[in-house]
mmCIF file of C-alpha atoms in Angstrom:
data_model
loop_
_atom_site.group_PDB
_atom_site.id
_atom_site.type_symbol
_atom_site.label_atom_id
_atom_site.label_comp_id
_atom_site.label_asym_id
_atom_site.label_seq_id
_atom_site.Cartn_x
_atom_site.Cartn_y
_atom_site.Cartn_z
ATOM 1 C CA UNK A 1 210.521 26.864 205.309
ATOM 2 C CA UNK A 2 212.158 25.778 208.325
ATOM 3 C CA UNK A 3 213.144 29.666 209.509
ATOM 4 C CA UNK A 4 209.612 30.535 209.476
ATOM 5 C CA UNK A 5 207.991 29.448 212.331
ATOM 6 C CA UNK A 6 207.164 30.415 215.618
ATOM 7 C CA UNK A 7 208.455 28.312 218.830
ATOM 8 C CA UNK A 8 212.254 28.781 217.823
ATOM 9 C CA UNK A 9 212.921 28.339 221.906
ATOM 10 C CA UNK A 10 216.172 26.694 220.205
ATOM 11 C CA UNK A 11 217.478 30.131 219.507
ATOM 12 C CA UNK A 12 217.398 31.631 223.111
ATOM 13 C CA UNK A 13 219.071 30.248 226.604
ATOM 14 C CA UNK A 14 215.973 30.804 228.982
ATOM 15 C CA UNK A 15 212.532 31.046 227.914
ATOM 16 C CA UNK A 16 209.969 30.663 230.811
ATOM 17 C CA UNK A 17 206.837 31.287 229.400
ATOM 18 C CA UNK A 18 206.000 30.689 225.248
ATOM 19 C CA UNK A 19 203.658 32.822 223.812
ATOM 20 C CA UNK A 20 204.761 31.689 220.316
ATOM 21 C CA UNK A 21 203.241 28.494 219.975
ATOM 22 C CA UNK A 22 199.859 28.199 219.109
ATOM 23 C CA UNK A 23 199.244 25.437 222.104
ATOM 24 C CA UNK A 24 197.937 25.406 225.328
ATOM 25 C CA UNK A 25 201.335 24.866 227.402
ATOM 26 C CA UNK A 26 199.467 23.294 230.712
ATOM 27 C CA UNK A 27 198.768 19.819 229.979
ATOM 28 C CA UNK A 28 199.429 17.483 232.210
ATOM 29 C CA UNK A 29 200.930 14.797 230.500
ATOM 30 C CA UNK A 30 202.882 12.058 233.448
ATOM 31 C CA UNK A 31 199.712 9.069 231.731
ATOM 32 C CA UNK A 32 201.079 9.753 228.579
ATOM 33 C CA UNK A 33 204.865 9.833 229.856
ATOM 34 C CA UNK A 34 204.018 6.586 231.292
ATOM 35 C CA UNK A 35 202.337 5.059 229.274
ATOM 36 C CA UNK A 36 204.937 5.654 226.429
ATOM 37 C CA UNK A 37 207.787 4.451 228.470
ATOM 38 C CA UNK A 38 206.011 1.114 228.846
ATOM 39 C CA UNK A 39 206.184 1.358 225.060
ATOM 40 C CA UNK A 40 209.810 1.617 224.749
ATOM 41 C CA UNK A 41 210.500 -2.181 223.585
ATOM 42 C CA UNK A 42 208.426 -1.169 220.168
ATOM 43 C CA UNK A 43 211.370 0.989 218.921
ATOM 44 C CA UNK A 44 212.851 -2.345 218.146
ATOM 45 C CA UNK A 45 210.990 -2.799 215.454
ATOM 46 C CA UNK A 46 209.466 -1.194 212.419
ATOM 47 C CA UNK A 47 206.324 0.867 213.325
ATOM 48 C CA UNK A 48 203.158 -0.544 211.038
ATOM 49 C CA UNK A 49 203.996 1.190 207.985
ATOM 50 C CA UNK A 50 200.672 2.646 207.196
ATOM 51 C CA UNK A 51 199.251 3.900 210.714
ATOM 52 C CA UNK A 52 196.275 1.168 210.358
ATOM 53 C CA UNK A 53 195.874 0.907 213.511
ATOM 54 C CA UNK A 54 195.694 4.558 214.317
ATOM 55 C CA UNK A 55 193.566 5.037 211.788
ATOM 56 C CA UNK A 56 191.262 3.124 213.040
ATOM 57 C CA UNK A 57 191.395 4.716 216.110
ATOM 58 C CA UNK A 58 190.545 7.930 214.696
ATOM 59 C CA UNK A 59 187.748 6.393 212.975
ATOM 60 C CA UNK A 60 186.226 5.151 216.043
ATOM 61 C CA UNK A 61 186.656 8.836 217.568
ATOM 62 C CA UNK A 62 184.479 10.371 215.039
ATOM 63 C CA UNK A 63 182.453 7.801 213.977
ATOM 64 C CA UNK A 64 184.362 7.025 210.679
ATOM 65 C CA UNK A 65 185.470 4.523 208.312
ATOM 66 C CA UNK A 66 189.238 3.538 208.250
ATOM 67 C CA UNK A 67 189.025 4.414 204.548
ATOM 68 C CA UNK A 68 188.156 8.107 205.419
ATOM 69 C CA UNK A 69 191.188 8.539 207.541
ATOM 70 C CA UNK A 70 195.062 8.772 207.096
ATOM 71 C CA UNK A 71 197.209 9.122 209.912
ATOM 72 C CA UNK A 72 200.035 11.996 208.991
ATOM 73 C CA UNK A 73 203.840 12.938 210.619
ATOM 74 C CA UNK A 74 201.864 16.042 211.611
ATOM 75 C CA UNK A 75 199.318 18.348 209.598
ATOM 76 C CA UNK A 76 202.012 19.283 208.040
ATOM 77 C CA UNK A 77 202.635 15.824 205.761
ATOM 78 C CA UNK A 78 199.216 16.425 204.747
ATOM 79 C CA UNK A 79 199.853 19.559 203.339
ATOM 80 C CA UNK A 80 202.705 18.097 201.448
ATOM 81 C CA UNK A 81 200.969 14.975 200.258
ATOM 82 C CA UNK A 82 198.521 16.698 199.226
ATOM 83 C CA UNK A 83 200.456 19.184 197.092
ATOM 84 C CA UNK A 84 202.487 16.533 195.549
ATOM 85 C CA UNK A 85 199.117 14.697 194.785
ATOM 86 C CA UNK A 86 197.853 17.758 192.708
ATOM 87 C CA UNK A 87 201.104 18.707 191.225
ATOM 88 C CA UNK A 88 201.327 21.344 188.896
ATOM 89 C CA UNK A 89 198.010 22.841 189.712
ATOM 90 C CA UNK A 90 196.350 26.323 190.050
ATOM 91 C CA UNK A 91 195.929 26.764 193.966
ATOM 92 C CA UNK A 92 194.291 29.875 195.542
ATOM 93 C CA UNK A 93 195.107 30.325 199.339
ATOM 94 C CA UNK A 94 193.756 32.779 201.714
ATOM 95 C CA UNK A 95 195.987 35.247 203.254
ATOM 96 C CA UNK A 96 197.872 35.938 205.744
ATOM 97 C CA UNK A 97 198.186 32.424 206.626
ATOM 98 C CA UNK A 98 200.438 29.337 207.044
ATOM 99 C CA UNK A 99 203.689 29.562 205.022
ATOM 100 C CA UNK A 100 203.643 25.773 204.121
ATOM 101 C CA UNK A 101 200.950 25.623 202.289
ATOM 102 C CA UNK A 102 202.673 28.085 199.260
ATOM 103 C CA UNK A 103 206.121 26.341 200.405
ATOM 104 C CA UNK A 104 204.779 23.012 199.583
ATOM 105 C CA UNK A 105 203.087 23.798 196.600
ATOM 106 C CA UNK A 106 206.031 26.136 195.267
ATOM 107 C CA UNK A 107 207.862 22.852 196.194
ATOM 108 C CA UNK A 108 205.354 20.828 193.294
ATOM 109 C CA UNK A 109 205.344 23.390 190.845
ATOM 110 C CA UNK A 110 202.046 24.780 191.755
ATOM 111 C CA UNK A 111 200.717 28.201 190.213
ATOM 112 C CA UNK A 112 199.803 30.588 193.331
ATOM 113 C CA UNK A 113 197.056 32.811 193.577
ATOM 114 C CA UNK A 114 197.038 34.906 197.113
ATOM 115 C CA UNK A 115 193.326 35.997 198.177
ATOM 116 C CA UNK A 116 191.830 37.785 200.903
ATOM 117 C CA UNK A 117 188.313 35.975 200.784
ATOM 118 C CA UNK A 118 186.785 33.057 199.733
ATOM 119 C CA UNK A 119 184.544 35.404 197.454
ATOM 120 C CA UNK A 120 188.149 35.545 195.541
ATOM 121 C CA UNK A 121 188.367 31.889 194.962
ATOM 122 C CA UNK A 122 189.447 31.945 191.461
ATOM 123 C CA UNK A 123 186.842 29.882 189.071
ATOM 124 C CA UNK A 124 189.769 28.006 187.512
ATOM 125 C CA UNK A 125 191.258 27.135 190.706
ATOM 126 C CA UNK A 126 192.291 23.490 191.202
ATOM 127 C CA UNK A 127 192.434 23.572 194.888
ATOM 128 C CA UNK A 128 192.151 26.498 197.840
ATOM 129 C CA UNK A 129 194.207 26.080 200.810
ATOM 130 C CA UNK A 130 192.032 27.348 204.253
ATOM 131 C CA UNK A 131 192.795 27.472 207.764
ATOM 132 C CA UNK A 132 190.075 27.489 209.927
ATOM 133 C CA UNK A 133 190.491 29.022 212.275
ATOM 134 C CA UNK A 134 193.109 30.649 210.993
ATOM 135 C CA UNK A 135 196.486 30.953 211.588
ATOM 136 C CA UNK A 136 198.023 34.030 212.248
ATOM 137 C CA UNK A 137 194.542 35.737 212.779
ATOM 138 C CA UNK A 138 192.341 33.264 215.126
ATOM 139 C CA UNK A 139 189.243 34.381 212.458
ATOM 140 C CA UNK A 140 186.871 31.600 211.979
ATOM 141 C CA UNK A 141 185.270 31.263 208.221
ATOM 142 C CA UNK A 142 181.197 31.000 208.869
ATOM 143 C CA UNK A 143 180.387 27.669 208.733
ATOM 144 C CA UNK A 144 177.000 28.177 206.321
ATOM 145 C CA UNK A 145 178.888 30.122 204.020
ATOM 146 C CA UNK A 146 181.664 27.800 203.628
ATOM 147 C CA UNK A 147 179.797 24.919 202.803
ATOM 148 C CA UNK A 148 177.829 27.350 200.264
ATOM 149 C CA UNK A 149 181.121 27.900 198.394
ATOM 150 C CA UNK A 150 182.103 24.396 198.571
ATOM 151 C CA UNK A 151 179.382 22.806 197.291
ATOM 152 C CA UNK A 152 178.981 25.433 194.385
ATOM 153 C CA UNK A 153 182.076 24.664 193.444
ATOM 154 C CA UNK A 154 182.605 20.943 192.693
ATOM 155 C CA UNK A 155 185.565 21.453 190.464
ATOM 156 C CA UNK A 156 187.590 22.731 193.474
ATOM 157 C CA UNK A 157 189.028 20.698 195.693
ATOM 158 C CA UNK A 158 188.875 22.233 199.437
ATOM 159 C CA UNK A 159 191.949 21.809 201.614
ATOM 160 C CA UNK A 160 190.236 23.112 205.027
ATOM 161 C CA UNK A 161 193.108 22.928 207.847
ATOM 162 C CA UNK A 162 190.908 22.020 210.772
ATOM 163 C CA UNK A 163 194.291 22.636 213.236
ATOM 164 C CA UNK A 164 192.963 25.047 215.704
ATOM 165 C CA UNK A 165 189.661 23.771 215.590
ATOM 166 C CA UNK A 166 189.968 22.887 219.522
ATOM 167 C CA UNK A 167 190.357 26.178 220.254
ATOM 168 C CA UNK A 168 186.845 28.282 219.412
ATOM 169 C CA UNK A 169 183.179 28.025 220.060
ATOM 170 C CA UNK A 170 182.190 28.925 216.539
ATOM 171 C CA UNK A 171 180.264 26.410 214.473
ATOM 172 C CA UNK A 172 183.049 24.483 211.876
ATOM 173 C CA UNK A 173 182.535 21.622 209.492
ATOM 174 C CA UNK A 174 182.794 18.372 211.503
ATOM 175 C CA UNK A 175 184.811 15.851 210.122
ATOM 176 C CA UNK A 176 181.675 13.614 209.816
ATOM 177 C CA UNK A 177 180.364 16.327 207.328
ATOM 178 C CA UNK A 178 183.855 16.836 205.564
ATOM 179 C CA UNK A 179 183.430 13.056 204.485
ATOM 180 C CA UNK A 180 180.340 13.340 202.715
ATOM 181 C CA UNK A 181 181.703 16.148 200.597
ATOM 182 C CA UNK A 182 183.670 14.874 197.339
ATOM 183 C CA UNK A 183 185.512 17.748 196.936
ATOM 184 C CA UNK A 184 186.405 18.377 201.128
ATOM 185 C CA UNK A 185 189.993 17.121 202.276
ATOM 186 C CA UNK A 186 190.398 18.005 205.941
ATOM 187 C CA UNK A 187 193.661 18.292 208.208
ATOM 188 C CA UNK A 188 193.896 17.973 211.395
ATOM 189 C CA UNK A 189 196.838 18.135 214.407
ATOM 190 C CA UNK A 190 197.120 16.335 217.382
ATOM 191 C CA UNK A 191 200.558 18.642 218.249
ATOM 192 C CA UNK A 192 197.670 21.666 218.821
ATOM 193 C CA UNK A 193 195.035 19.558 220.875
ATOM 194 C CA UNK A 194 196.901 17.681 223.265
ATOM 195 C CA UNK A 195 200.408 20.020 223.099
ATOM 196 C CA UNK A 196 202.924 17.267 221.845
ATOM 197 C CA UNK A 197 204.394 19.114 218.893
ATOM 198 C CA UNK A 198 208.058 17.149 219.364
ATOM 199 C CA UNK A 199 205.809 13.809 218.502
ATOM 200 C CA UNK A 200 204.525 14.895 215.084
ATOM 201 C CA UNK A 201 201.394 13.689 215.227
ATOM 202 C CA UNK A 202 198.203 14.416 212.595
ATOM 203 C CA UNK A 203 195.653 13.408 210.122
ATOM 204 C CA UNK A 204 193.754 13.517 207.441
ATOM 205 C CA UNK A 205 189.923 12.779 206.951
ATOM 206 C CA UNK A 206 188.417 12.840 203.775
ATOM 207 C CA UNK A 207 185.732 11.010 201.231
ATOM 208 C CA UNK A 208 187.160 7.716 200.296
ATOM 209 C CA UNK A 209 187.535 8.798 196.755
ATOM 210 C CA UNK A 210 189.944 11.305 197.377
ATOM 211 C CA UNK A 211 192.394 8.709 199.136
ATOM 212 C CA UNK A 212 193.115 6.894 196.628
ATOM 213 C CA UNK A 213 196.244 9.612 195.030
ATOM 214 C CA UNK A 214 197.567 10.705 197.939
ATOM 215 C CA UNK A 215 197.854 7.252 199.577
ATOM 216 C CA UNK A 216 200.022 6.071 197.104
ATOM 217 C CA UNK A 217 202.218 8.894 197.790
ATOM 218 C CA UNK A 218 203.225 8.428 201.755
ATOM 219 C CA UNK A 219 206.220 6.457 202.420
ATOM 220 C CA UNK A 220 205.876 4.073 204.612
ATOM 221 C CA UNK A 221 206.720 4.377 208.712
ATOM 222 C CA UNK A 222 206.216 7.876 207.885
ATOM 223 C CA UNK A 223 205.080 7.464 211.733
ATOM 224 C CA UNK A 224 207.207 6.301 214.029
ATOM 225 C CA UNK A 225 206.088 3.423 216.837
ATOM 226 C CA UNK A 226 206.070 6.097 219.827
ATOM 227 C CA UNK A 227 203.757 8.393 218.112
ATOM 228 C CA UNK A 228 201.156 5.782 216.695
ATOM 229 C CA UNK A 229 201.246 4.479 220.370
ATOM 230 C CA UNK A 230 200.654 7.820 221.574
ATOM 231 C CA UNK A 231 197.869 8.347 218.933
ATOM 232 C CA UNK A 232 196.148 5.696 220.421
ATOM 233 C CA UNK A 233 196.565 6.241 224.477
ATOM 234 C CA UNK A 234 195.255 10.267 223.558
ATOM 235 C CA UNK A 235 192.495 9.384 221.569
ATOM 236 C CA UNK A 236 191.296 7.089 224.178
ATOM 237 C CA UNK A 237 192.222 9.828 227.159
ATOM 238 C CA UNK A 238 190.427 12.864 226.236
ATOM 239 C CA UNK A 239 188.753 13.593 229.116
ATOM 240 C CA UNK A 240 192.656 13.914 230.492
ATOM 241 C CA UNK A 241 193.072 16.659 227.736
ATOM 242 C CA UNK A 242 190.014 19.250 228.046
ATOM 243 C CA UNK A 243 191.046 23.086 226.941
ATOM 244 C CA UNK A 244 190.023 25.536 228.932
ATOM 245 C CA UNK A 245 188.552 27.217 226.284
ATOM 246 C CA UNK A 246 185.906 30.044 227.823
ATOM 247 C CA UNK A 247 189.253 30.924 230.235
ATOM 248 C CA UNK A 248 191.321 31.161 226.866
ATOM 249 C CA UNK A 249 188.728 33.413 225.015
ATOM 250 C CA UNK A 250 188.380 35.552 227.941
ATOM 251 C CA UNK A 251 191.586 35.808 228.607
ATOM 252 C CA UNK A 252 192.761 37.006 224.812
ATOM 253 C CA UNK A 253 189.723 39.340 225.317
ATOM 254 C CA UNK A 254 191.305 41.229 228.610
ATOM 255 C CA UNK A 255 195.112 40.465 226.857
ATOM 256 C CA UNK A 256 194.084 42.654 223.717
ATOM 257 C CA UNK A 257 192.423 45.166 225.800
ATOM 258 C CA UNK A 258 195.589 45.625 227.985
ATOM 259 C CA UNK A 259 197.417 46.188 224.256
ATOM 260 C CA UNK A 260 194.797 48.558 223.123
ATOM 261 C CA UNK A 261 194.645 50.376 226.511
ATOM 262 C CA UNK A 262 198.834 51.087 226.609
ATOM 263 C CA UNK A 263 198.498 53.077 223.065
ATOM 264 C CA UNK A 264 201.082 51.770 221.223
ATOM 265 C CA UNK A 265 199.446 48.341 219.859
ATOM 266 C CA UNK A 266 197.003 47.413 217.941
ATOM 267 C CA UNK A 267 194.944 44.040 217.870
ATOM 268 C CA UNK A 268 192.886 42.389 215.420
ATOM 269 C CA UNK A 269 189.640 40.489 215.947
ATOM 270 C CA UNK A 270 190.031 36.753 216.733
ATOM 271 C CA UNK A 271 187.997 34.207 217.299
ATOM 272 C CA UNK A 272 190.314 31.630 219.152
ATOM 273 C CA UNK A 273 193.112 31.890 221.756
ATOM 274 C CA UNK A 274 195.076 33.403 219.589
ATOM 275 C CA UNK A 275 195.959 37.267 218.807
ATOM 276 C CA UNK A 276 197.407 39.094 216.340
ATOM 277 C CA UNK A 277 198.944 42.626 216.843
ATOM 278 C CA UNK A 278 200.540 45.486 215.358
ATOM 279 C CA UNK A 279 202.824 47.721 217.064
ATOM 280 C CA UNK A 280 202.498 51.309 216.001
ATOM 281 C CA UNK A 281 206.080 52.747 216.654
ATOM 282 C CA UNK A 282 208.431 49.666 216.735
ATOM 283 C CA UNK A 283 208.940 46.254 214.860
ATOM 284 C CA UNK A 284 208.368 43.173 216.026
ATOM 285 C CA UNK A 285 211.594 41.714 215.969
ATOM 286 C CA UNK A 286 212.853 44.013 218.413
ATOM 287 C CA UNK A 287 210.235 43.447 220.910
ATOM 288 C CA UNK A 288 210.579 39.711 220.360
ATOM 289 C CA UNK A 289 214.350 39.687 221.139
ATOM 290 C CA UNK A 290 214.096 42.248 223.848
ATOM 291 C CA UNK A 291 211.597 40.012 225.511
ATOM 292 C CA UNK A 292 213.175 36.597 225.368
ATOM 293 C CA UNK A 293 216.882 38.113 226.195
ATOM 294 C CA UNK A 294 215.603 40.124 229.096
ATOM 295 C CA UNK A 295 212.095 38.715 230.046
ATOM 296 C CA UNK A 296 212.655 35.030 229.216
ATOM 297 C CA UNK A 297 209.442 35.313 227.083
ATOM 298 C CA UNK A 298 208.885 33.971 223.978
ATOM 299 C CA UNK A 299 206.353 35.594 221.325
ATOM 300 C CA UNK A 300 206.426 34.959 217.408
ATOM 301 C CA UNK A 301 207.421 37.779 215.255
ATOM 302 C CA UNK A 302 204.623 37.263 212.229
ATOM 303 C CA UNK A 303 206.369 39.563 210.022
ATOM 304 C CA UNK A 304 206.778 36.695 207.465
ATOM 305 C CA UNK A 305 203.190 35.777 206.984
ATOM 306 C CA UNK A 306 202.256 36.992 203.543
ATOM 307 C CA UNK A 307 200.435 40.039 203.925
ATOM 308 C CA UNK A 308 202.397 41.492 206.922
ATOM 309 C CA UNK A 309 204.990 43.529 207.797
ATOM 310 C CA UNK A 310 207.420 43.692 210.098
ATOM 311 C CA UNK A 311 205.660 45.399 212.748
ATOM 312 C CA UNK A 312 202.659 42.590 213.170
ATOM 313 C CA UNK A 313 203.913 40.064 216.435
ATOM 314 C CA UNK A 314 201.371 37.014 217.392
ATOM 315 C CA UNK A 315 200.986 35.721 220.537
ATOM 316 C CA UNK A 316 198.563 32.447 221.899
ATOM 317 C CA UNK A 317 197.112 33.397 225.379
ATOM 318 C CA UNK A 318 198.244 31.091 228.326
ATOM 319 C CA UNK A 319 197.235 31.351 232.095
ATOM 320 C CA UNK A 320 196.774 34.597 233.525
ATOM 321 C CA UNK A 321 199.001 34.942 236.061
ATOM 322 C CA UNK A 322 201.344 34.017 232.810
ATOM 323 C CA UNK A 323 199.725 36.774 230.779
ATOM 324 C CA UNK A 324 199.846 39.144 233.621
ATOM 325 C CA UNK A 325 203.329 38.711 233.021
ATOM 326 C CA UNK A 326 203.357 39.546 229.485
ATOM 327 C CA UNK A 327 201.188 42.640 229.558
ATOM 328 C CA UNK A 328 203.704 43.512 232.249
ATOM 329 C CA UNK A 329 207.092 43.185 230.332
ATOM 330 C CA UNK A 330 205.922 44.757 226.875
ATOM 331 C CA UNK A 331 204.284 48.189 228.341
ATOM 332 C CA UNK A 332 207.483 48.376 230.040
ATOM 333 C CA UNK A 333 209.772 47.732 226.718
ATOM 334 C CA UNK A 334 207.227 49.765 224.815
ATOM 335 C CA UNK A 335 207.194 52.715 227.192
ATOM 336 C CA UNK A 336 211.026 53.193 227.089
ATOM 337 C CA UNK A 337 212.578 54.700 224.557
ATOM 338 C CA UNK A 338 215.966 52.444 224.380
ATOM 339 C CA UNK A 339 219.051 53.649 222.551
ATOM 340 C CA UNK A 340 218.506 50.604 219.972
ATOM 341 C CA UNK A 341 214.493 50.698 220.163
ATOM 342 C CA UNK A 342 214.217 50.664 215.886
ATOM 343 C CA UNK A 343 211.273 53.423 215.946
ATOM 344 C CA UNK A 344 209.767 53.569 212.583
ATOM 345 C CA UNK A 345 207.173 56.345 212.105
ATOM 346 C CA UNK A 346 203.813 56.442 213.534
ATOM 347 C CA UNK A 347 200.605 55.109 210.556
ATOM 348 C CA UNK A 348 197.408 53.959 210.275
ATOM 349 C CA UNK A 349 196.642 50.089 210.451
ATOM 350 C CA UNK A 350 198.013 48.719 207.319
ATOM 351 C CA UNK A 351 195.736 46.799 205.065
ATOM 352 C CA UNK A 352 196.595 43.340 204.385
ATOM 353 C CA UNK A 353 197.090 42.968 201.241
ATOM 354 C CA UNK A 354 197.204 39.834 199.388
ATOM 355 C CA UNK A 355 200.884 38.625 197.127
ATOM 356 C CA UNK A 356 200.973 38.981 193.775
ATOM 357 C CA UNK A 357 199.989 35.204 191.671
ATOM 358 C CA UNK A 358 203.678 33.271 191.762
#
């Protein structure tokens, strides 16, 4: 579903600061710049076409064996090997979430079940799709009770998208754990960590076992040379790439106060650097455009996450001086009543409510 994400700078002339993206926008990244343009002669020729090397780099990171990792165009060629992998099965994802994992199983003929909680996990359910932390909400599943379910349930198979994982202090399943589970497939993104979303850059980690399907299923140079280089020069430059994560979690903290304080928006918990919010007389698309037109801000309208409606708007906290700005430009919107400001009656926080099964 290529219309429904957030980061469509494409659609707007000016955008200095992007709220809409889930990544930390201040990296500095001139050793990766330069290291890649040393790279340059490799586009010359094919890129390995199964990311060994990378692999094995990742491996090395966390202490695994190559056979427990897969390097992925993104997360999201996980979630779409994986789907193909298990076509035609029953899979139950919690909600509101990422759209791609019900576009790419709609894409393989999956049957959909929509849940709130893992405590809804259908018993004849193939696989169940989790981000944690999740995406649109920043909520992190807790840890003990996760690998409760998991291991009670052998028969499931346990897509956990570890994306945001950078991005909280709560306890998560390590990838070094994942492995040892049988029934555990993990994703992971290198666009969120280190902020390169244009190189498409992920993977997976998961028992050897569980390899063996969805290998057969990636065509090869899925990867291209510059990101497998770049794979390789991160992974052994980390120290380069450290979030500022107590700032980030303080900072969504005083950001969702500032909401809450102006009366007209309301947030919901998070446990990351990210926030999700309802306005109470206005829809999110209209504060969106009215924003990037006349602000040059970007935030992501997350009226399309299943679950929501069109009055929900997420945003991923940046610098202060940045969200300063921000806070700034929406109380003012917010507290003018524009000609074209689409005011829908004033309600109580909706529930969010899972989809019917698909």
């Amino acid at each position: 579903m290529t219309d429904g994400h957030g980061d469509d700078i494409h659609r707007y002339g000016d955008i200095r600061i992007n709220f809409s993206s889930n990544v930390y926008c201040h990296f500095n990244h001139d050793g990766l710049f330069e290291y890649l343009s040393r790279q340059m002669e490799s586009i010359r020729n094919y890129p390995e076409p199964s990311q060994d090397t990378a692999a094995k780099a990742v491996a090395e990171a966390f202490h695994l064996q190559p056979g427990e990792v897969m390097v992925t165009n993104g997360a999201t060629e996980g979630i779409y090997l994986t789907s193909l992998a298990f076509r035609r099965s029953l899979s139950a994802i919690v909600v509101p979430t990422f759209s791609e994992y019900a576009d790419a199983c709609l894409m393989h003929e999956h049957r959909i079940v929509c849940i709130n909680s893992l405590d809804d996990i259908p018993q004849e359910a193939h696989l169940a799709w989790i981000c944690n932390p999740n995406n649109p909400t920043g909520r992190v599943h807790d840890k003990a009770t996760l690998l409760q379910i998991v291991k009670s349930r052998p028969n499931t198979l346990f897509i956990i998208d570890a994306s945001y994982a950078p991005f909280t202090r709560k306890p998560l399943i390590s990838p070094t754990e994942a492995v040892r589970q049988p029934n555990i497939l993990m994703l992971h993104s290198m666009t969120k960590e280190f902020a390169i979303p244009g190189l498409r850059l992920g993977y997976i980690t998961a028992n050897k076992s569980l390899f063996s399907k969805i290998r057969a299923l990636q065509m090869p140079w899925s990867v291209n040379s510059m990101a497998q280089h770049a794979c390789q020069y991160l992974l052994s430059h980390k120290q380069d790439y450290t979030l500022p994560i107590d700032m980030l979690l303080q900072e969504r903290l005083r950001v969702g106060k500032a909401f809450e304080d102006c009366g007209m928006i309301e947030t919901m918990p998070s446990d990351t650097h990210i926030l999700l919010c309802r306005l109470k007389n206005a829809k999110a698309s209209f504060l969106k455009d009215n924003l990037a037109r006349n602000h040059g801000i970007l935030i992501r309208d997350a009226s399309n996450f299943a679950g929501l409606d069109d009055t929900y708007f997420r945003i991923a906290v940046q610098t202060p001086a940045e969200n300063n700005q921000l806070i700034n430009a929406i109380t003012t919107i917010l507290s003018h009543k524009f000609p074209q400001n689409p005011l829908i009656p004033q309600n109580p926080l909706l529930p969010i409510n899972p989809i019917p099964h698909q």
